[in-house]
Amino acid sequence: YAEKIKEIFKKEWFRISIDDSDDSFSKKIRNGEILKIPYLIIVWEKEQSTDSLSIREYVSKKQYEIWIDEFLNKCKDEVKI
């Protein structure tokens, strides 16, 4: 599922990578914050079954669930600004 998401965003020319390391979930989140990644896309079985994404924003530290198309459009709008 993560690979599918990666391909969707790469087709739209967004930089995206998958952290498939053996690190714990909390360490992966921490590493993303240290690197100041604007959006961490968190994918679990729940997201796969509902075809959605869990997003964690770097700036606001908010975490929310959103549909793939909705988040892609949000990213596109931000690029236009």
Coordinates of C-alpha atoms in Angstrom, one line a residue:
Y1 CA 0.0 0.0 0.0
A2 CA 2.9 2.4 0.8
E3 CA 4.3 1.7 -2.6
K4 CA 1.0 2.6 -4.2
I5 CA 0.9 5.9 -2.4
K6 CA 4.5 6.6 -3.3
E7 CA 3.7 6.1 -7.0
I8 CA 0.6 8.3 -6.9
F9 CA 2.6 11.2 -5.5
K10 CA 5.7 10.6 -7.7
K11 CA 3.4 10.9 -10.8
E12 CA 2.5 14.4 -9.6
W13 CA 6.2 15.2 -9.1
F14 CA 6.2 15.2 -5.3
R15 CA 9.3 14.1 -3.4
I16 CA 8.3 11.1 -1.3
S17 CA 10.2 8.2 0.4
I18 CA 9.3 5.2 2.5
D19 CA 11.0 4.5 5.8
D20 CA 11.0 0.7 5.8
S21 CA 13.8 0.5 8.4
D22 CA 13.6 -1.8 11.5
D23 CA 13.3 1.3 13.8
S24 CA 10.3 1.5 16.1
F25 CA 7.3 3.6 15.0
S26 CA 8.1 6.4 17.5
K27 CA 11.7 6.5 16.3
K28 CA 10.5 6.9 12.7
I29 CA 8.3 9.8 13.8
R30 CA 11.1 11.4 15.7
N31 CA 13.5 11.0 12.8
G32 CA 11.0 12.7 10.5
E33 CA 10.7 15.6 13.0
I34 CA 14.5 16.0 13.2
L35 CA 14.7 16.2 9.4
K36 CA 11.8 18.7 9.5
I37 CA 9.7 16.8 7.0
P38 CA 6.6 18.9 6.4
Y39 CA 4.2 16.0 6.2
L40 CA 4.7 12.4 7.5
I41 CA 2.3 10.0 5.9
I42 CA 1.5 7.2 8.2
V43 CA 0.2 4.0 6.7
W44 CA -1.2 1.1 8.7
E45 CA -3.8 -1.6 7.9
K46 CA -6.6 0.7 8.9
E47 CA -5.6 3.3 6.3
Q48 CA -5.2 0.6 3.7
S49 CA -8.7 -0.8 4.3
T50 CA -10.3 2.6 4.1
D51 CA -8.1 3.9 1.3
S52 CA -7.0 6.9 3.3
L53 CA -3.9 8.4 4.9
S54 CA -2.9 9.5 8.4
I55 CA -1.0 12.7 8.2
R56 CA 1.3 14.3 10.8
E57 CA 2.2 17.9 10.1
Y58 CA 5.6 19.2 11.2
V59 CA 4.7 22.8 11.8
S60 CA 1.4 22.4 13.8
K61 CA 2.1 18.8 15.1
K62 CA -1.5 18.0 14.2
Q63 CA -2.3 14.5 13.2
Y64 CA -5.4 13.7 11.1
E65 CA -6.9 11.2 8.7
I66 CA -7.7 12.3 5.1
W67 CA -8.5 10.7 1.8
I68 CA -5.7 10.2 -0.7
D69 CA -7.2 12.5 -3.3
E70 CA -8.0 15.2 -0.8
F71 CA -4.4 15.2 0.5
L72 CA -2.9 15.2 -3.0
N73 CA -5.1 18.3 -3.9
K74 CA -4.0 20.0 -0.6
C75 CA -0.4 19.5 -1.6
K76 CA -1.0 20.8 -5.1
D77 CA -2.7 23.9 -3.7
E78 CA 0.3 24.6 -1.4
V79 CA 2.7 24.3 -4.3
K80 CA 0.7 26.9 -6.2
I81 CA 0.9 29.5 -3.4

